[in-house]
Amino acid sequence: NAGVTQTPKFQVLKTGQSMTLQCAQDMNHEYMSWYRQDPGMGLRLIHYSVGAGITDQGEVPNGYNVSRSTTEDFPLRLLSAAPSQTSVYFCASSYSGVLGTEAFFGQGTRLTVV
Amino acid sequence: DAKTTQPNSMESNEEEPVHLPCNHSTISGTDYIHWYRQLPSQGPEYVIHGLTSNVNNRMASLAIAEDRKSSTLILHRATLRDAAVYYCILRLNTGNQFYFGTGTSLTVIP
């Protein structure tokens, strides 16, 4: 049972570089979302999607882009990486609502921007 | 803003019950209370959620105060695998806004 799969697990970027964090789910969930978690803090919502072709901003969207061309995939793009984007990124999917009745999270991507 | 307040850390002996408190004094009538836990180096894992009534599932129980300004997550028999950070979260009824607290780090002592 794959659930929610994130790649890569670790990434180091130089300031100004761009990259895409991948997220895929195999549960046919309509809702998918991206979060960042900074040390000692809870998760903050970056972007979310309520279905293929529909995305919206969360609490901290600046510097990130998303698109949702299929139900399964929800990639997160960093346009021009900054040290402030050093964080652990989690992707999640759920049947109803962004956090929903029960959201399933990936294992996370630890990103360091130098 | 809807916010949650939790103790930074708690300890419990193995096989003892654990009561994890959460204050959410600014909760509105339609906000849901969710609990997730996060084991080291893993993504959060759903534990339980509720609106007004107490809730039970295979993992835990959720006791919600009558005025809904606080709630308690109850683990009936703590095991070593329950050692994690437990987050109490308010989810606004719009479904797309929520507030994570900083969580309670639970240590289970063998």
PDB file of N, CA, C and O in Angstrom, chain B residues 24-62:
ATOM      1  N   HIS B  24      -8.523  25.551  23.542  1.00  0.00           N
ATOM      2  CA  HIS B  24      -8.880  26.253  22.300  1.00  0.00           C
ATOM      3  C   HIS B  24     -10.029  27.197  22.627  1.00  0.00           C
ATOM      4  O   HIS B  24     -11.162  27.000  22.156  1.00  0.00           O
ATOM      5  N   SER B  25      -9.720  28.215  23.411  1.00  0.00           N
ATOM      6  CA  SER B  25     -10.755  29.086  23.963  1.00  0.00           C
ATOM      7  C   SER B  25     -11.454  29.942  22.910  1.00  0.00           C
ATOM      8  O   SER B  25     -12.541  30.450  23.149  1.00  0.00           O
ATOM      9  N   THR B  26     -10.824  30.109  21.716  1.00  0.00           N
ATOM     10  CA  THR B  26     -11.442  30.949  20.684  1.00  0.00           C
ATOM     11  C   THR B  26     -12.252  30.125  19.675  1.00  0.00           C
ATOM     12  O   THR B  26     -12.671  30.648  18.647  1.00  0.00           O
ATOM     13  N   ILE B  27     -12.493  28.884  19.988  1.00  0.00           N
ATOM     14  CA  ILE B  27     -13.201  28.011  19.046  1.00  0.00           C
ATOM     15  C   ILE B  27     -14.602  28.540  18.775  1.00  0.00           C
ATOM     16  O   ILE B  27     -15.270  29.096  19.654  1.00  0.00           O
ATOM     17  N   SER B  28     -15.037  28.410  17.535  1.00  0.00           N
ATOM     18  CA  SER B  28     -16.407  28.779  17.209  1.00  0.00           C
ATOM     19  C   SER B  28     -17.240  27.507  17.093  1.00  0.00           C
ATOM     20  O   SER B  28     -16.716  26.397  17.102  1.00  0.00           O
ATOM     21  N   GLY B  29     -18.556  27.705  16.985  1.00  0.00           N
ATOM     22  CA  GLY B  29     -19.460  26.572  17.066  1.00  0.00           C
ATOM     23  C   GLY B  29     -19.311  25.538  15.983  1.00  0.00           C
ATOM     24  O   GLY B  29     -19.714  24.387  16.158  1.00  0.00           O
ATOM     25  N   THR B  30     -18.686  25.902  14.857  1.00  0.00           N
ATOM     26  CA  THR B  30     -18.597  24.964  13.742  1.00  0.00           C
ATOM     27  C   THR B  30     -17.178  24.481  13.485  1.00  0.00           C
ATOM     28  O   THR B  30     -16.924  23.791  12.501  1.00  0.00           O
ATOM     29  N   ASP B  31     -16.243  24.837  14.349  1.00  0.00           N
ATOM     30  CA  ASP B  31     -14.858  24.389  14.180  1.00  0.00           C
ATOM     31  C   ASP B  31     -14.703  22.964  14.696  1.00  0.00           C
ATOM     32  O   ASP B  31     -15.165  22.637  15.784  1.00  0.00           O
ATOM     33  N   TYR B  32     -14.008  22.144  13.910  1.00  0.00           N
ATOM     34  CA  TYR B  32     -13.721  20.780  14.329  1.00  0.00           C
ATOM     35  C   TYR B  32     -12.389  20.727  15.081  1.00  0.00           C
ATOM     36  O   TYR B  32     -11.496  21.531  14.848  1.00  0.00           O
ATOM     37  N   ILE B  33     -12.281  19.765  15.962  1.00  0.00           N
ATOM     38  CA  ILE B  33     -11.054  19.507  16.707  1.00  0.00           C
ATOM     39  C   ILE B  33     -10.443  18.219  16.174  1.00  0.00           C
ATOM     40  O   ILE B  33     -11.101  17.177  16.169  1.00  0.00           O
ATOM     41  N   HIS B  34      -9.223  18.346  15.680  1.00  0.00           N
ATOM     42  CA  HIS B  34      -8.514  17.180  15.164  1.00  0.00           C
ATOM     43  C   HIS B  34      -7.278  16.929  16.011  1.00  0.00           C
ATOM     44  O   HIS B  34      -6.654  17.868  16.511  1.00  0.00           O
ATOM     45  N   TRP B  35      -6.883  15.691  16.087  1.00  0.00           N
ATOM     46  CA  TRP B  35      -5.604  15.318  16.690  1.00  0.00           C
ATOM     47  C   TRP B  35      -4.822  14.477  15.679  1.00  0.00           C
ATOM     48  O   TRP B  35      -5.351  13.509  15.112  1.00  0.00           O
ATOM     49  N   TYR B  36      -3.582  14.887  15.488  1.00  0.00           N
ATOM     50  CA  TYR B  36      -2.638  14.116  14.702  1.00  0.00           C
ATOM     51  C   TYR B  36      -1.409  13.892  15.566  1.00  0.00           C
ATOM     52  O   TYR B  36      -1.145  14.650  16.497  1.00  0.00           O
ATOM     53  N   ARG B  37      -0.656  12.844  15.239  1.00  0.00           N
ATOM     54  CA  ARG B  37       0.611  12.641  15.921  1.00  0.00           C
ATOM     55  C   ARG B  37       1.702  12.470  14.888  1.00  0.00           C
ATOM     56  O   ARG B  37       1.449  12.070  13.749  1.00  0.00           O
ATOM     57  N   GLN B  38       2.905  12.790  15.306  1.00  0.00           N
ATOM     58  CA  GLN B  38       4.033  12.712  14.401  1.00  0.00           C
ATOM     59  C   GLN B  38       5.177  11.997  15.076  1.00  0.00           C
ATOM     60  O   GLN B  38       5.726  12.497  16.068  1.00  0.00           O
ATOM     61  N   LEU B  39       5.523  10.846  14.552  1.00  0.00           N
ATOM     62  CA  LEU B  39       6.678  10.111  15.039  1.00  0.00           C
ATOM     63  C   LEU B  39       7.930  10.730  14.439  1.00  0.00           C
ATOM     64  O   LEU B  39       7.877  11.390  13.393  1.00  0.00           O
ATOM     65  N   PRO B  40       9.075  10.522  15.054  1.00  0.00           N
ATOM     66  CA  PRO B  40      10.313  11.124  14.553  1.00  0.00           C
ATOM     67  C   PRO B  40      10.553  10.795  13.082  1.00  0.00           C
ATOM     68  O   PRO B  40      10.419   9.651  12.659  1.00  0.00           O
ATOM     69  N   SER B  41      10.873  11.824  12.317  1.00  0.00           N
ATOM     70  CA  SER B  41      11.222  11.702  10.897  1.00  0.00           C
ATOM     71  C   SER B  41      10.101  11.119  10.046  1.00  0.00           C
ATOM     72  O   SER B  41      10.361  10.518   8.995  1.00  0.00           O
ATOM     73  N   GLN B  42       8.857  11.299  10.483  1.00  0.00           N
ATOM     74  CA  GLN B  42       7.734  10.824   9.687  1.00  0.00           C
ATOM     75  C   GLN B  42       6.718  11.938   9.505  1.00  0.00           C
ATOM     76  O   GLN B  42       6.755  12.961  10.188  1.00  0.00           O
ATOM     77  N   GLY B  43       5.798  11.726   8.579  1.00  0.00           N
ATOM     78  CA  GLY B  43       4.700  12.652   8.408  1.00  0.00           C
ATOM     79  C   GLY B  43       3.669  12.469   9.499  1.00  0.00           C
ATOM     80  O   GLY B  43       3.614  11.419  10.148  1.00  0.00           O
ATOM     81  N   PRO B  44       2.836  13.486   9.717  1.00  0.00           N
ATOM     82  CA  PRO B  44       1.769  13.348  10.722  1.00  0.00           C
ATOM     83  C   PRO B  44       0.833  12.199  10.385  1.00  0.00           C
ATOM     84  O   PRO B  44       0.633  11.848   9.220  1.00  0.00           O
ATOM     85  N   GLU B  45       0.260  11.646  11.439  1.00  0.00           N
ATOM     86  CA  GLU B  45      -0.667  10.520  11.316  1.00  0.00           C
ATOM     87  C   GLU B  45      -1.962  10.884  12.029  1.00  0.00           C
ATOM     88  O   GLU B  45      -1.944  11.355  13.173  1.00  0.00           O
ATOM     89  N   TYR B  46      -3.069  10.659  11.368  1.00  0.00           N
ATOM     90  CA  TYR B  46      -4.376  10.966  11.954  1.00  0.00           C
ATOM     91  C   TYR B  46      -4.614  10.122  13.204  1.00  0.00           C
ATOM     92  O   TYR B  46      -4.313   8.922  13.237  1.00  0.00           O
ATOM     93  N   VAL B  47      -5.157  10.776  14.234  1.00  0.00           N
ATOM     94  CA  VAL B  47      -5.515  10.041  15.446  1.00  0.00           C
ATOM     95  C   VAL B  47      -7.038  10.016  15.620  1.00  0.00           C
ATOM     96  O   VAL B  47      -7.651   8.940  15.674  1.00  0.00           O
ATOM     97  N   ILE B  48      -7.643  11.200  15.690  1.00  0.00           N
ATOM     98  CA  ILE B  48      -9.076  11.251  15.963  1.00  0.00           C
ATOM     99  C   ILE B  48      -9.572  12.674  15.699  1.00  0.00           C
ATOM    100  O   ILE B  48      -8.760  13.605  15.639  1.00  0.00           O
ATOM    101  N   HIS B  49     -10.856  12.846  15.538  1.00  0.00           N
ATOM    102  CA  HIS B  49     -11.407  14.192  15.444  1.00  0.00           C
ATOM    103  C   HIS B  49     -12.840  14.195  15.952  1.00  0.00           C
ATOM    104  O   HIS B  49     -13.487  13.127  16.027  1.00  0.00           O
ATOM    105  N   GLY B  50     -13.335  15.402  16.298  1.00  0.00           N
ATOM    106  CA  GLY B  50     -14.702  15.515  16.774  1.00  0.00           C
ATOM    107  C   GLY B  50     -15.189  16.950  16.693  1.00  0.00           C
ATOM    108  O   GLY B  50     -14.412  17.883  16.464  1.00  0.00           O
ATOM    109  N   LEU B  51     -16.486  17.111  16.923  1.00  0.00           N
ATOM    110  CA  LEU B  51     -17.098  18.447  16.875  1.00  0.00           C
ATOM    111  C   LEU B  51     -17.646  18.844  18.248  1.00  0.00           C
ATOM    112  O   LEU B  51     -17.228  19.832  18.815  1.00  0.00           O
ATOM    113  N   THR B  52     -18.564  18.055  18.756  1.00  0.00           N
ATOM    114  CA  THR B  52     -19.153  18.391  20.054  1.00  0.00           C
ATOM    115  C   THR B  52     -19.155  17.203  21.014  1.00  0.00           C
ATOM    116  O   THR B  52     -18.863  17.364  22.191  1.00  0.00           O
ATOM    117  N   SER B  53     -19.440  16.045  20.500  1.00  0.00           N
ATOM    118  CA  SER B  53     -19.564  14.876  21.375  1.00  0.00           C
ATOM    119  C   SER B  53     -18.224  14.177  21.530  1.00  0.00           C
ATOM    120  O   SER B  53     -17.348  14.284  20.683  1.00  0.00           O
ATOM    121  N   ASN B  54     -18.094  13.446  22.615  1.00  0.00           N
ATOM    122  CA  ASN B  54     -16.908  12.618  22.806  1.00  0.00           C
ATOM    123  C   ASN B  54     -16.853  11.543  21.724  1.00  0.00           C
ATOM    124  O   ASN B  54     -17.886  11.075  21.233  1.00  0.00           O
ATOM    125  N   VAL B  55     -15.648  11.188  21.333  1.00  0.00           N
ATOM    126  CA  VAL B  55     -15.448  10.261  20.231  1.00  0.00           C
ATOM    127  C   VAL B  55     -14.474   9.169  20.657  1.00  0.00           C
ATOM    128  O   VAL B  55     -13.532   9.435  21.417  1.00  0.00           O
ATOM    129  N   ASN B  56     -14.715   7.981  20.164  1.00  0.00           N
ATOM    130  CA  ASN B  56     -13.802   6.863  20.419  1.00  0.00           C
ATOM    131  C   ASN B  56     -13.446   6.194  19.094  1.00  0.00           C
ATOM    132  O   ASN B  56     -14.287   6.066  18.208  1.00  0.00           O
ATOM    133  N   ASN B  57     -12.190   5.780  18.968  1.00  0.00           N
ATOM    134  CA  ASN B  57     -11.822   4.900  17.873  1.00  0.00           C
ATOM    135  C   ASN B  57     -10.776   3.931  18.379  1.00  0.00           C
ATOM    136  O   ASN B  57     -10.487   3.885  19.584  1.00  0.00           O
ATOM    137  N   ARG B  58     -10.205   3.155  17.459  1.00  0.00           N
ATOM    138  CA  ARG B  58      -9.308   2.093  17.902  1.00  0.00           C
ATOM    139  C   ARG B  58      -8.023   2.639  18.488  1.00  0.00           C
ATOM    140  O   ARG B  58      -7.318   1.958  19.213  1.00  0.00           O
ATOM    141  N   MET B  59      -7.682   3.884  18.160  1.00  0.00           N
ATOM    142  CA  MET B  59      -6.421   4.442  18.647  1.00  0.00           C
ATOM    143  C   MET B  59      -6.578   5.170  19.969  1.00  0.00           C
ATOM    144  O   MET B  59      -5.679   5.133  20.812  1.00  0.00           O
ATOM    145  N   ALA B  60      -7.689   5.902  20.118  1.00  0.00           N
ATOM    146  CA  ALA B  60      -7.794   6.821  21.241  1.00  0.00           C
ATOM    147  C   ALA B  60      -9.232   7.234  21.472  1.00  0.00           C
ATOM    148  O   ALA B  60     -10.135   6.846  20.733  1.00  0.00           O
ATOM    149  N   SER B  61      -9.408   8.057  22.520  1.00  0.00           N
ATOM    150  CA  SER B  61     -10.690   8.708  22.774  1.00  0.00           C
ATOM    151  C   SER B  61     -10.459  10.213  22.811  1.00  0.00           C
ATOM    152  O   SER B  61      -9.378  10.676  23.196  1.00  0.00           O
ATOM    153  N   LEU B  62     -11.479  10.946  22.433  1.00  0.00           N
ATOM    154  CA  LEU B  62     -11.435  12.401  22.476  1.00  0.00           C
ATOM    155  C   LEU B  62     -12.571  12.876  23.361  1.00  0.00           C
ATOM    156  O   LEU B  62     -13.747  12.599  23.071  1.00  0.00           O
TER     157      LEU B  62
END
